[in-house]
């Protein structure tokens, strides 16, 4: 990671030594800024986020052509930049986190009915994100707007602390590495078949979801890997019904976009 940053235009910051990177490029960033390039190719944001987090806020505001170049590195964990004189391959194994509003004005689904967007306007806004790119994002989570009265009544004493969550994540990752030597997101298809076994009724549930929501084979594989991770966080050796149900629910945004298409 230090070597990657050292050849970038920004250089390496010694204060970042042994810290996982967090990169959050602005939505006006060009494809070269995001994936790297130039006459003498240098790493872009996705490589500078290697082994860390790449956060894309206001996802639909990014140029669609810029977002499409993410498809290869999300799958392969690297980016190949070809020029007439040479070819450079930079690592890009990052965790992608993206955020977006439900509509251009941001109030769609709000209990106050403040949204002034037409269905066509919402459809155009959401379909700025292509299906193939969305298909590569493991989890789609809708976060509702919370009223002030709800925020003031939240009992912080009953909220799990970050330290407890961190301990559960570390324990789950340890189980995953002892099982296959890697984390669940890197499981191959044969490993998924071996370690993500489902009971017959759960398999039928997954098949029903695939038919009803027209899920791709990639989506099904991601659902199985997310189910395996949820089970690991629950310290369960086998995937249970609630694990597969929760994993299916994380394809919500994909289904909404299909309904609007």
Coordinates of C-alpha atoms in Angstrom, one line a residue, residues 1-229:
X1 CA 0.0 0.0 0.0
X2 CA 2.8 2.4 0.8
X3 CA 4.5 1.5 -2.5
X4 CA 1.2 2.3 -4.4
X5 CA 0.9 5.7 -2.7
X6 CA 4.5 6.5 -3.2
X7 CA 4.1 6.5 -7.0
X8 CA 0.9 8.5 -7.0
X9 CA 0.8 12.2 -7.7
X10 CA 0.1 12.8 -4.0
X11 CA 3.0 10.8 -2.6
X12 CA 3.1 8.7 0.5
X13 CA 2.1 10.3 3.9
X14 CA 4.2 8.7 6.7
X15 CA 1.4 9.4 9.1
X16 CA -0.7 6.8 7.2
X17 CA 1.8 4.0 7.8
X18 CA 0.0 0.7 8.6
X19 CA -3.4 2.4 8.4
X20 CA -6.0 1.1 5.9
X21 CA -6.8 3.8 3.4
X22 CA -10.2 5.5 3.1
X23 CA -10.8 7.3 -0.2
X24 CA -13.8 9.4 -1.0
X25 CA -13.4 11.1 -4.4
X26 CA -15.9 13.8 -5.4
X27 CA -18.6 12.9 -7.9
X28 CA -16.9 15.2 -10.5
X29 CA -13.9 12.9 -10.6
X30 CA -12.9 11.7 -14.1
X31 CA -12.3 8.1 -15.1
X32 CA -8.5 8.6 -15.0
X33 CA -8.7 10.1 -11.5
X34 CA -10.8 7.1 -10.4
X35 CA -9.0 4.1 -12.1
X36 CA -5.6 5.7 -12.9
X37 CA -3.9 6.4 -16.2
X38 CA -2.0 9.2 -17.9
X39 CA 0.8 9.2 -20.4
X40 CA 2.9 7.6 -17.7
X41 CA 0.2 5.5 -15.9
X42 CA -0.2 6.3 -12.2
X43 CA -2.7 4.6 -9.8
X44 CA -6.1 6.2 -9.4
X45 CA -8.5 6.3 -6.4
X46 CA -9.4 2.6 -6.6
X47 CA -5.8 1.6 -6.3
X48 CA -5.1 4.1 -3.5
X49 CA -8.0 2.4 -1.7
X50 CA -6.4 -1.0 -2.0
X51 CA -6.9 -3.0 1.2
X52 CA -9.2 -0.2 2.4
X53 CA -12.5 1.5 1.7
X54 CA -13.6 3.4 -1.4
X55 CA -16.6 5.6 -0.5
X56 CA -18.7 7.1 -3.4
X57 CA -21.2 9.6 -2.0
X58 CA -24.0 10.7 -4.3
X59 CA -23.5 7.7 -6.5
X60 CA -25.9 8.7 -9.4
X61 CA -24.1 12.0 -9.7
X62 CA -21.0 10.3 -11.0
X63 CA -20.7 10.1 -14.8
X64 CA -22.1 6.8 -15.9
X65 CA -19.0 6.0 -18.0
X66 CA -16.8 6.7 -15.0
X67 CA -18.8 4.2 -12.9
X68 CA -18.7 1.5 -15.5
X69 CA -14.9 1.3 -15.3
X70 CA -15.4 0.0 -11.7
X71 CA -16.9 -3.3 -13.0
X72 CA -13.6 -5.0 -13.8
X73 CA -11.7 -4.2 -10.6
X74 CA -14.6 -5.0 -8.3
X75 CA -14.5 -8.5 -9.8
X76 CA -10.8 -9.1 -10.2
X77 CA -9.2 -6.9 -7.5
X78 CA -6.9 -5.2 -10.0
X79 CA -7.0 -2.7 -12.9
X80 CA -5.0 -3.0 -16.1
X81 CA -4.1 0.2 -17.9
X82 CA -2.8 -0.1 -21.4
X83 CA -0.9 2.5 -23.4
X84 CA 0.9 2.3 -26.7
X85 CA 4.3 2.0 -25.0
X86 CA 3.5 -0.2 -22.1
X87 CA 0.9 -1.8 -19.8
X88 CA 0.6 -1.3 -16.1
X89 CA -1.4 -3.5 -13.7
X90 CA -2.3 -1.9 -10.3
X91 CA -3.9 -3.7 -7.4
X92 CA -7.4 -2.6 -6.5
X93 CA -8.9 -4.9 -3.8
X94 CA -11.1 -2.4 -2.1
X95 CA -14.3 -2.4 -0.1
X96 CA -16.8 -0.3 -2.1
X97 CA -19.4 1.7 -0.1
X98 CA -21.7 3.9 -2.0
X99 CA -24.6 6.2 -0.9
X100 CA -27.4 7.8 -2.8
X101 CA -30.7 9.6 -2.3
X102 CA -33.9 7.8 -3.2
X103 CA -34.8 10.5 -5.7
X104 CA -33.3 13.9 -7.0
X105 CA -35.0 15.9 -4.2
X106 CA -34.2 13.3 -1.6
X107 CA -37.6 13.0 -0.1
X108 CA -39.1 10.0 -1.9
X109 CA -40.7 7.7 0.7
X110 CA -40.6 10.4 3.4
X111 CA -43.6 10.3 5.7
X112 CA -44.1 14.0 5.3
X113 CA -44.9 13.6 1.5
X114 CA -42.4 16.4 0.6
X115 CA -41.2 14.7 -2.6
X116 CA -42.1 16.6 -5.7
X117 CA -40.4 14.3 -8.2
X118 CA -42.4 12.6 -10.9
X119 CA -42.1 8.8 -11.4
X120 CA -40.3 9.4 -14.7
X121 CA -37.8 11.7 -13.0
X122 CA -37.2 9.1 -10.2
X123 CA -36.7 6.4 -12.9
X124 CA -34.1 8.4 -14.8
X125 CA -32.3 9.3 -11.6
X126 CA -32.0 5.7 -10.4
X127 CA -31.2 4.1 -13.7
X128 CA -28.0 6.2 -13.9
X129 CA -26.6 3.2 -12.1
X130 CA -26.4 0.3 -14.6
X131 CA -27.7 -3.1 -13.8
X132 CA -24.3 -4.9 -14.2
X133 CA -22.6 -2.5 -11.7
X134 CA -25.5 -2.8 -9.2
X135 CA -25.3 -6.6 -9.6
X136 CA -21.7 -6.4 -8.3
X137 CA -22.6 -4.7 -5.1
X138 CA -23.3 -7.3 -2.4
X139 CA -25.8 -5.5 -0.2
X140 CA -28.4 -2.8 -1.0
X141 CA -29.7 -1.2 2.2
X142 CA -32.5 1.4 2.4
X143 CA -32.1 3.8 5.3
X144 CA -35.4 5.6 6.1
X145 CA -35.6 9.2 7.4
X146 CA -36.0 9.3 11.1
X147 CA -38.1 12.0 12.8
X148 CA -36.7 14.1 15.6
X149 CA -39.0 12.5 18.1
X150 CA -37.6 9.0 17.3
X151 CA -34.0 10.3 17.5
X152 CA -34.6 11.7 21.0
X153 CA -36.2 8.5 22.3
X154 CA -33.4 6.1 21.2
X155 CA -32.1 4.2 24.2
X156 CA -28.3 4.2 23.7
X157 CA -27.9 1.8 26.5
X158 CA -29.5 -0.9 24.3
X159 CA -27.4 -0.2 21.3
X160 CA -24.5 -2.6 20.6
X161 CA -21.1 -0.7 21.0
X162 CA -18.6 -0.5 18.1
X163 CA -16.1 -2.5 20.2
X164 CA -18.6 -5.4 20.5
X165 CA -19.3 -5.3 16.8
X166 CA -15.6 -5.2 16.0
X167 CA -15.0 -8.3 18.2
X168 CA -17.8 -10.2 16.4
X169 CA -16.4 -9.2 13.0
X170 CA -12.9 -10.3 14.0
X171 CA -14.3 -13.6 15.3
X172 CA -16.2 -14.2 12.1
X173 CA -13.2 -13.4 9.9
X174 CA -11.1 -15.8 11.9
X175 CA -13.7 -18.6 11.3
X176 CA -13.7 -17.8 7.6
X177 CA -9.9 -17.9 7.2
X178 CA -9.7 -21.1 9.2
X179 CA -12.4 -22.6 6.9
X180 CA -11.0 -21.7 3.5
X181 CA -8.0 -19.5 4.0
X182 CA -9.8 -16.4 2.8
X183 CA -12.8 -14.2 3.6
X184 CA -16.2 -15.2 2.2
X185 CA -16.3 -12.5 -0.5
X186 CA -13.3 -14.2 -2.2
X187 CA -14.9 -17.7 -2.3
X188 CA -14.8 -19.4 -5.6
X189 CA -17.9 -21.2 -7.0
X190 CA -16.7 -24.6 -5.9
X191 CA -16.1 -23.3 -2.4
X192 CA -19.5 -21.7 -2.3
X193 CA -21.0 -25.1 -3.2
X194 CA -19.0 -26.8 -0.5
X195 CA -19.4 -24.3 2.4
X196 CA -22.8 -22.6 1.6
X197 CA -25.1 -25.6 1.8
X198 CA -28.8 -24.9 2.3
X199 CA -31.6 -27.0 3.5
X200 CA -34.2 -28.0 0.9
X201 CA -36.8 -25.5 2.0
X202 CA -34.2 -22.7 2.0
X203 CA -33.0 -23.7 -1.4
X204 CA -36.6 -23.5 -2.7
X205 CA -36.9 -20.1 -1.1
X206 CA -33.8 -18.9 -3.0
X207 CA -35.1 -20.3 -6.2
X208 CA -38.4 -18.6 -5.7
X209 CA -36.6 -15.2 -5.1
X210 CA -34.5 -15.8 -8.2
X211 CA -37.6 -16.3 -10.4
X212 CA -39.7 -13.6 -8.8
X213 CA -37.1 -10.9 -8.9
X214 CA -35.2 -12.1 -12.0
X215 CA -31.9 -12.4 -10.2
X216 CA -28.7 -13.2 -12.1
X217 CA -26.4 -16.0 -11.3
X218 CA -23.9 -13.5 -9.9
X219 CA -26.7 -12.2 -7.5
X220 CA -27.4 -15.7 -6.3
X221 CA -23.7 -16.4 -5.6
X222 CA -23.5 -13.1 -3.6
X223 CA -26.7 -14.0 -1.7
X224 CA -25.1 -17.3 -0.7
X225 CA -21.8 -15.6 0.4
X226 CA -23.7 -12.9 2.4
X227 CA -25.7 -15.7 4.0
X228 CA -22.5 -17.5 5.0
X229 CA -21.2 -14.3 6.5

